[in-house]
Amino acid sequence: MNTTIVIYGSSTGICEAIAEKIASKLGCEAVNVQDLTTDIINNHQNLILGTSTWGAGELQDDWYDGLKSLQGADLTGKVIALFGCGDCESYSDTFVGGIGELYNGIKDSGARFIGSVDTDGYSFDDSEAVIDGRFIGLPLDDINEDDKTDTRIDRWLSAISPEL
C-alpha cells in the first residue's frame, strides 16, 4: 500500500470522528484541513478527503483554503477518494453536496478518483455528489442513519483498499 492520509474538514466534530475512524482502519493519519501543507500533499500518494456539507450543499468552511492548496499542488498520478457527511432528511435536496464541491474543484487535476458508491439504500432528493447515477464518494448521514455508518465505511474501505 502506498502512503495514505485522511484529510478532513469538520465544524461539529462528526466528520472529524469519521475521518479518525477511517484512518484508524487504514492504519494511517487523519489531518485537519486547517493543517494541510504542500509537504503533506507531496508526501502521500493517496488522499482521502472528507467534508461535511453546509448551507445549500456547500463545503465545510475550512475546505475553501484547503481546496486552494490542492489546486495549487501537483496531483498528477495521485489516488483520491472522497467521503462526506450530510443530513438526508433536513437537506435532502443538497445531500452531501460538499463532496461534489470538492470533486468539482480538483476533477481536472490529473488525479485518479476511486470509491464511487451506488445510490441504492440512500434516501435523498438531489445531490451534486451524484454523477452518472452514483455518488462520487462515500456519503454518510451520522445524524439520521448513524446505525448504517460503520457498515458503509467498512464496505467502502473494502472496495477502495486494493487501489490504495
PDB file of C-alpha atoms in Angstrom:
ATOM      1  CA  MET A   1       0.000   0.000   0.000  1.00  0.00           C
ATOM      2  CA  ASN A   2       1.268   3.467  -0.877  1.00  0.00           C
ATOM      3  CA  THR A   3       1.306   6.249   1.698  1.00  0.00           C
ATOM      4  CA  THR A   4      -2.226   7.306   2.538  1.00  0.00           C
ATOM      5  CA  ILE A   5      -3.575  10.218   4.544  1.00  0.00           C
ATOM      6  CA  VAL A   6      -7.094  11.238   5.514  1.00  0.00           C
ATOM      7  CA  ILE A   7      -7.727  14.987   5.318  1.00  0.00           C
ATOM      8  CA  TYR A   8     -10.973  16.318   6.771  1.00  0.00           C
ATOM      9  CA  GLY A   9     -12.873  19.498   7.483  1.00  0.00           C
ATOM     10  CA  SER A  10     -15.291  19.398  10.395  1.00  0.00           C
ATOM     11  CA  SER A  11     -17.315  22.038  12.201  1.00  0.00           C
ATOM     12  CA  THR A  12     -19.253  19.930  14.690  1.00  0.00           C
ATOM     13  CA  GLY A  13     -16.843  17.024  15.153  1.00  0.00           C
ATOM     14  CA  ILE A  14     -18.869  14.418  13.248  1.00  0.00           C
ATOM     15  CA  CYS A  15     -16.693  14.472  10.122  1.00  0.00           C
ATOM     16  CA  GLU A  16     -13.580  14.504  12.299  1.00  0.00           C
ATOM     17  CA  ALA A  17     -14.697  11.385  14.188  1.00  0.00           C
ATOM     18  CA  ILE A  18     -15.458   9.616  10.910  1.00  0.00           C
ATOM     19  CA  ALA A  19     -12.091  10.664   9.445  1.00  0.00           C
ATOM     20  CA  GLU A  20     -10.307   9.295  12.507  1.00  0.00           C
ATOM     21  CA  LYS A  21     -12.271   6.041  12.253  1.00  0.00           C
ATOM     22  CA  ILE A  22     -11.313   5.663   8.566  1.00  0.00           C
ATOM     23  CA  ALA A  23      -7.671   6.495   9.290  1.00  0.00           C
ATOM     24  CA  SER A  24      -7.563   4.003  12.149  1.00  0.00           C
ATOM     25  CA  LYS A  25      -8.970   1.232   9.959  1.00  0.00           C
ATOM     26  CA  LEU A  26      -6.388   2.034   7.254  1.00  0.00           C
ATOM     27  CA  GLY A  27      -3.503   2.447   9.710  1.00  0.00           C
ATOM     28  CA  CYS A  28      -2.765   5.994   8.612  1.00  0.00           C
ATOM     29  CA  GLU A  29      -3.032   9.529   9.956  1.00  0.00           C
ATOM     30  CA  ALA A  30      -6.013  11.889   9.879  1.00  0.00           C
ATOM     31  CA  VAL A  31      -5.206  15.583   9.470  1.00  0.00           C
ATOM     32  CA  ASN A  32      -7.479  18.585   9.807  1.00  0.00           C
ATOM     33  CA  VAL A  33      -7.591  20.528   6.541  1.00  0.00           C
ATOM     34  CA  GLN A  34      -6.612  23.624   8.554  1.00  0.00           C
ATOM     35  CA  ASP A  35      -3.198  21.975   8.966  1.00  0.00           C
ATOM     36  CA  LEU A  36      -2.826  20.982   5.305  1.00  0.00           C
ATOM     37  CA  THR A  37       0.543  21.851   3.766  1.00  0.00           C
ATOM     38  CA  THR A  38       2.164  21.276   0.414  1.00  0.00           C
ATOM     39  CA  ASP A  39       4.521  18.781   2.084  1.00  0.00           C
ATOM     40  CA  ILE A  40       1.582  16.719   3.332  1.00  0.00           C
ATOM     41  CA  ILE A  41       0.145  16.601  -0.179  1.00  0.00           C
ATOM     42  CA  ASN A  42       3.507  15.803  -1.785  1.00  0.00           C
ATOM     43  CA  ASN A  43       4.429  13.104   0.751  1.00  0.00           C
ATOM     44  CA  HIS A  44       1.302  10.994   0.202  1.00  0.00           C
ATOM     45  CA  GLN A  45       0.259   9.078  -2.879  1.00  0.00           C
ATOM     46  CA  ASN A  46      -3.304   8.501  -1.660  1.00  0.00           C
ATOM     47  CA  LEU A  47      -5.503  11.299  -0.379  1.00  0.00           C
ATOM     48  CA  ILE A  48      -8.789  10.501   1.303  1.00  0.00           C
ATOM     49  CA  LEU A  49     -10.687  13.767   1.567  1.00  0.00           C
ATOM     50  CA  GLY A  50     -13.698  14.281   3.811  1.00  0.00           C
ATOM     51  CA  THR A  51     -16.048  17.195   4.289  1.00  0.00           C
ATOM     52  CA  SER A  52     -19.314  17.957   5.937  1.00  0.00           C
ATOM     53  CA  THR A  53     -21.935  19.820   3.909  1.00  0.00           C
ATOM     54  CA  TRP A  54     -23.388  23.168   4.914  1.00  0.00           C
ATOM     55  CA  GLY A  55     -25.990  25.620   3.658  1.00  0.00           C
ATOM     56  CA  ALA A  56     -27.144  24.870   0.135  1.00  0.00           C
ATOM     57  CA  GLY A  57     -24.738  21.980  -0.423  1.00  0.00           C
ATOM     58  CA  GLU A  58     -21.531  23.863   0.328  1.00  0.00           C
ATOM     59  CA  LEU A  59     -18.145  22.780   1.599  1.00  0.00           C
ATOM     60  CA  GLN A  60     -17.223  22.963   5.248  1.00  0.00           C
ATOM     61  CA  ASP A  61     -15.629  26.420   5.725  1.00  0.00           C
ATOM     62  CA  ASP A  62     -12.050  25.260   6.311  1.00  0.00           C
ATOM     63  CA  TRP A  63     -12.055  23.440   2.985  1.00  0.00           C
ATOM     64  CA  TYR A  64     -12.092  26.649   0.921  1.00  0.00           C
ATOM     65  CA  ASP A  65      -8.423  27.301   1.749  1.00  0.00           C
ATOM     66  CA  GLY A  66      -7.710  23.570   1.622  1.00  0.00           C
ATOM     67  CA  LEU A  67      -9.162  23.345  -1.867  1.00  0.00           C
ATOM     68  CA  LYS A  68      -6.876  26.184  -2.977  1.00  0.00           C
ATOM     69  CA  SER A  69      -3.911  24.235  -1.577  1.00  0.00           C
ATOM     70  CA  LEU A  70      -4.944  21.135  -3.516  1.00  0.00           C
ATOM     71  CA  GLN A  71      -5.496  23.172  -6.678  1.00  0.00           C
ATOM     72  CA  GLY A  72      -2.005  24.643  -6.336  1.00  0.00           C
ATOM     73  CA  ALA A  73      -0.355  21.245  -5.862  1.00  0.00           C
ATOM     74  CA  ASP A  74       0.655  18.666  -8.456  1.00  0.00           C
ATOM     75  CA  LEU A  75      -1.915  15.905  -8.021  1.00  0.00           C
ATOM     76  CA  THR A  76      -0.973  14.095 -11.214  1.00  0.00           C
ATOM     77  CA  GLY A  77      -0.981  10.358 -10.626  1.00  0.00           C
ATOM     78  CA  LYS A  78      -2.296  10.587  -7.066  1.00  0.00           C
ATOM     79  CA  VAL A  79      -5.262   8.499  -5.978  1.00  0.00           C
ATOM     80  CA  ILE A  80      -8.129  10.385  -4.344  1.00  0.00           C
ATOM     81  CA  ALA A  81     -11.159   9.013  -2.516  1.00  0.00           C
ATOM     82  CA  LEU A  82     -13.881  11.273  -1.157  1.00  0.00           C
ATOM     83  CA  PHE A  83     -16.306  10.955   1.734  1.00  0.00           C
ATOM     84  CA  GLY A  84     -18.813  13.362   3.134  1.00  0.00           C
ATOM     85  CA  CYS A  85     -21.287  13.924   5.902  1.00  0.00           C
ATOM     86  CA  GLY A  86     -24.753  15.265   5.325  1.00  0.00           C
ATOM     87  CA  ASP A  87     -28.332  15.262   6.542  1.00  0.00           C
ATOM     88  CA  CYS A  88     -30.590  13.328   4.180  1.00  0.00           C
ATOM     89  CA  GLU A  89     -33.791  14.422   5.930  1.00  0.00           C
ATOM     90  CA  SER A  90     -33.403  18.162   6.540  1.00  0.00           C
ATOM     91  CA  TYR A  91     -31.266  18.756   3.434  1.00  0.00           C
ATOM     92  CA  SER A  92     -32.437  16.034   1.072  1.00  0.00           C
ATOM     93  CA  ASP A  93     -32.089  18.346  -1.942  1.00  0.00           C
ATOM     94  CA  THR A  94     -28.389  19.067  -1.280  1.00  0.00           C
ATOM     95  CA  PHE A  95     -27.379  15.830   0.450  1.00  0.00           C
ATOM     96  CA  VAL A  96     -23.563  15.578   0.790  1.00  0.00           C
ATOM     97  CA  GLY A  97     -23.150  18.338  -1.783  1.00  0.00           C
ATOM     98  CA  GLY A  98     -19.785  19.154  -0.220  1.00  0.00           C
ATOM     99  CA  ILE A  99     -18.363  16.011  -1.836  1.00  0.00           C
ATOM    100  CA  GLY A 100     -19.445  17.406  -5.197  1.00  0.00           C
ATOM    101  CA  GLU A 101     -17.794  20.741  -4.425  1.00  0.00           C
ATOM    102  CA  LEU A 102     -14.502  19.014  -3.584  1.00  0.00           C
ATOM    103  CA  TYR A 103     -14.662  16.862  -6.696  1.00  0.00           C
ATOM    104  CA  ASN A 104     -15.512  19.770  -8.996  1.00  0.00           C
ATOM    105  CA  GLY A 105     -12.613  21.768  -7.583  1.00  0.00           C
ATOM    106  CA  ILE A 106      -9.979  19.120  -8.407  1.00  0.00           C
ATOM    107  CA  LYS A 107     -11.517  16.810 -11.018  1.00  0.00           C
ATOM    108  CA  ASP A 108      -9.159  18.057 -13.739  1.00  0.00           C
ATOM    109  CA  SER A 109      -6.028  17.752 -11.565  1.00  0.00           C
ATOM    110  CA  GLY A 110      -4.660  14.566 -13.116  1.00  0.00           C
ATOM    111  CA  ALA A 111      -5.541  12.525 -10.027  1.00  0.00           C
ATOM    112  CA  ARG A 112      -7.438   9.249 -10.275  1.00  0.00           C
ATOM    113  CA  PHE A 113     -10.669   9.173  -8.283  1.00  0.00           C
ATOM    114  CA  ILE A 114     -11.834   5.956  -6.641  1.00  0.00           C
ATOM    115  CA  GLY A 115     -14.614   4.958  -4.274  1.00  0.00           C
ATOM    116  CA  SER A 116     -17.863   5.814  -6.023  1.00  0.00           C
ATOM    117  CA  VAL A 117     -20.931   4.425  -4.262  1.00  0.00           C
ATOM    118  CA  ASP A 118     -24.281   3.255  -5.595  1.00  0.00           C
ATOM    119  CA  THR A 119     -27.217   5.478  -4.618  1.00  0.00           C
ATOM    120  CA  ASP A 120     -29.332   2.447  -3.669  1.00  0.00           C
ATOM    121  CA  GLY A 121     -30.126   2.417   0.041  1.00  0.00           C
ATOM    122  CA  TYR A 122     -29.899   6.193   0.413  1.00  0.00           C
ATOM    123  CA  SER A 123     -32.898   8.485   0.918  1.00  0.00           C
ATOM    124  CA  PHE A 124     -32.411  11.899  -0.681  1.00  0.00           C
ATOM    125  CA  ASP A 125     -33.916  14.057  -3.409  1.00  0.00           C
ATOM    126  CA  ASP A 126     -30.840  15.525  -5.106  1.00  0.00           C
ATOM    127  CA  SER A 127     -27.099  15.784  -4.689  1.00  0.00           C
ATOM    128  CA  GLU A 128     -24.266  17.492  -6.534  1.00  0.00           C
ATOM    129  CA  ALA A 129     -22.218  14.466  -5.452  1.00  0.00           C
ATOM    130  CA  VAL A 130     -24.114  12.149  -7.835  1.00  0.00           C
ATOM    131  CA  ILE A 131     -22.505  11.732 -11.241  1.00  0.00           C
ATOM    132  CA  ASP A 132     -23.741   9.187 -13.756  1.00  0.00           C
ATOM    133  CA  GLY A 133     -26.125   7.732 -11.181  1.00  0.00           C
ATOM    134  CA  ARG A 134     -23.511   7.128  -8.461  1.00  0.00           C
ATOM    135  CA  PHE A 135     -22.139   9.110  -5.554  1.00  0.00           C
ATOM    136  CA  ILE A 136     -18.551  10.121  -6.385  1.00  0.00           C
ATOM    137  CA  GLY A 137     -17.546   9.232  -2.845  1.00  0.00           C
ATOM    138  CA  LEU A 138     -18.899   7.749   0.354  1.00  0.00           C
ATOM    139  CA  PRO A 139     -21.991   9.592   1.627  1.00  0.00           C
ATOM    140  CA  LEU A 140     -22.738   9.330   5.331  1.00  0.00           C
ATOM    141  CA  ASP A 141     -25.582  10.659   7.452  1.00  0.00           C
ATOM    142  CA  ASP A 142     -24.464  10.144  11.019  1.00  0.00           C
ATOM    143  CA  ILE A 143     -27.438  12.161  12.273  1.00  0.00           C
ATOM    144  CA  ASN A 144     -30.371  10.207  10.841  1.00  0.00           C
ATOM    145  CA  GLU A 145     -28.689   6.962   9.782  1.00  0.00           C
ATOM    146  CA  ASP A 146     -25.905   6.517  12.321  1.00  0.00           C
ATOM    147  CA  ASP A 147     -26.807   2.823  12.560  1.00  0.00           C
ATOM    148  CA  LYS A 148     -25.562   2.415   8.957  1.00  0.00           C
ATOM    149  CA  THR A 149     -22.310   4.402   9.254  1.00  0.00           C
ATOM    150  CA  ASP A 150     -19.938   1.637  10.338  1.00  0.00           C
ATOM    151  CA  THR A 151     -21.234  -0.839   7.756  1.00  0.00           C
ATOM    152  CA  ARG A 152     -21.000   1.766   4.990  1.00  0.00           C
ATOM    153  CA  ILE A 153     -17.441   2.678   5.984  1.00  0.00           C
ATOM    154  CA  ASP A 154     -16.332  -0.959   6.135  1.00  0.00           C
ATOM    155  CA  ARG A 155     -17.907  -1.785   2.763  1.00  0.00           C
ATOM    156  CA  TRP A 156     -16.311   1.297   1.172  1.00  0.00           C
ATOM    157  CA  LEU A 157     -12.890   0.618   2.635  1.00  0.00           C
ATOM    158  CA  SER A 158     -13.037  -2.988   1.396  1.00  0.00           C
ATOM    159  CA  ALA A 159     -13.766  -1.663  -2.094  1.00  0.00           C
ATOM    160  CA  ILE A 160     -11.040   1.008  -2.198  1.00  0.00           C
ATOM    161  CA  SER A 161      -8.235  -0.655  -0.221  1.00  0.00           C
ATOM    162  CA  PRO A 162      -6.920  -2.725  -3.159  1.00  0.00           C
ATOM    163  CA  GLU A 163      -6.469   0.526  -5.104  1.00  0.00           C
ATOM    164  CA  LEU A 164      -4.562   2.369  -2.389  1.00  0.00           C
TER     165      LEU A 164
END
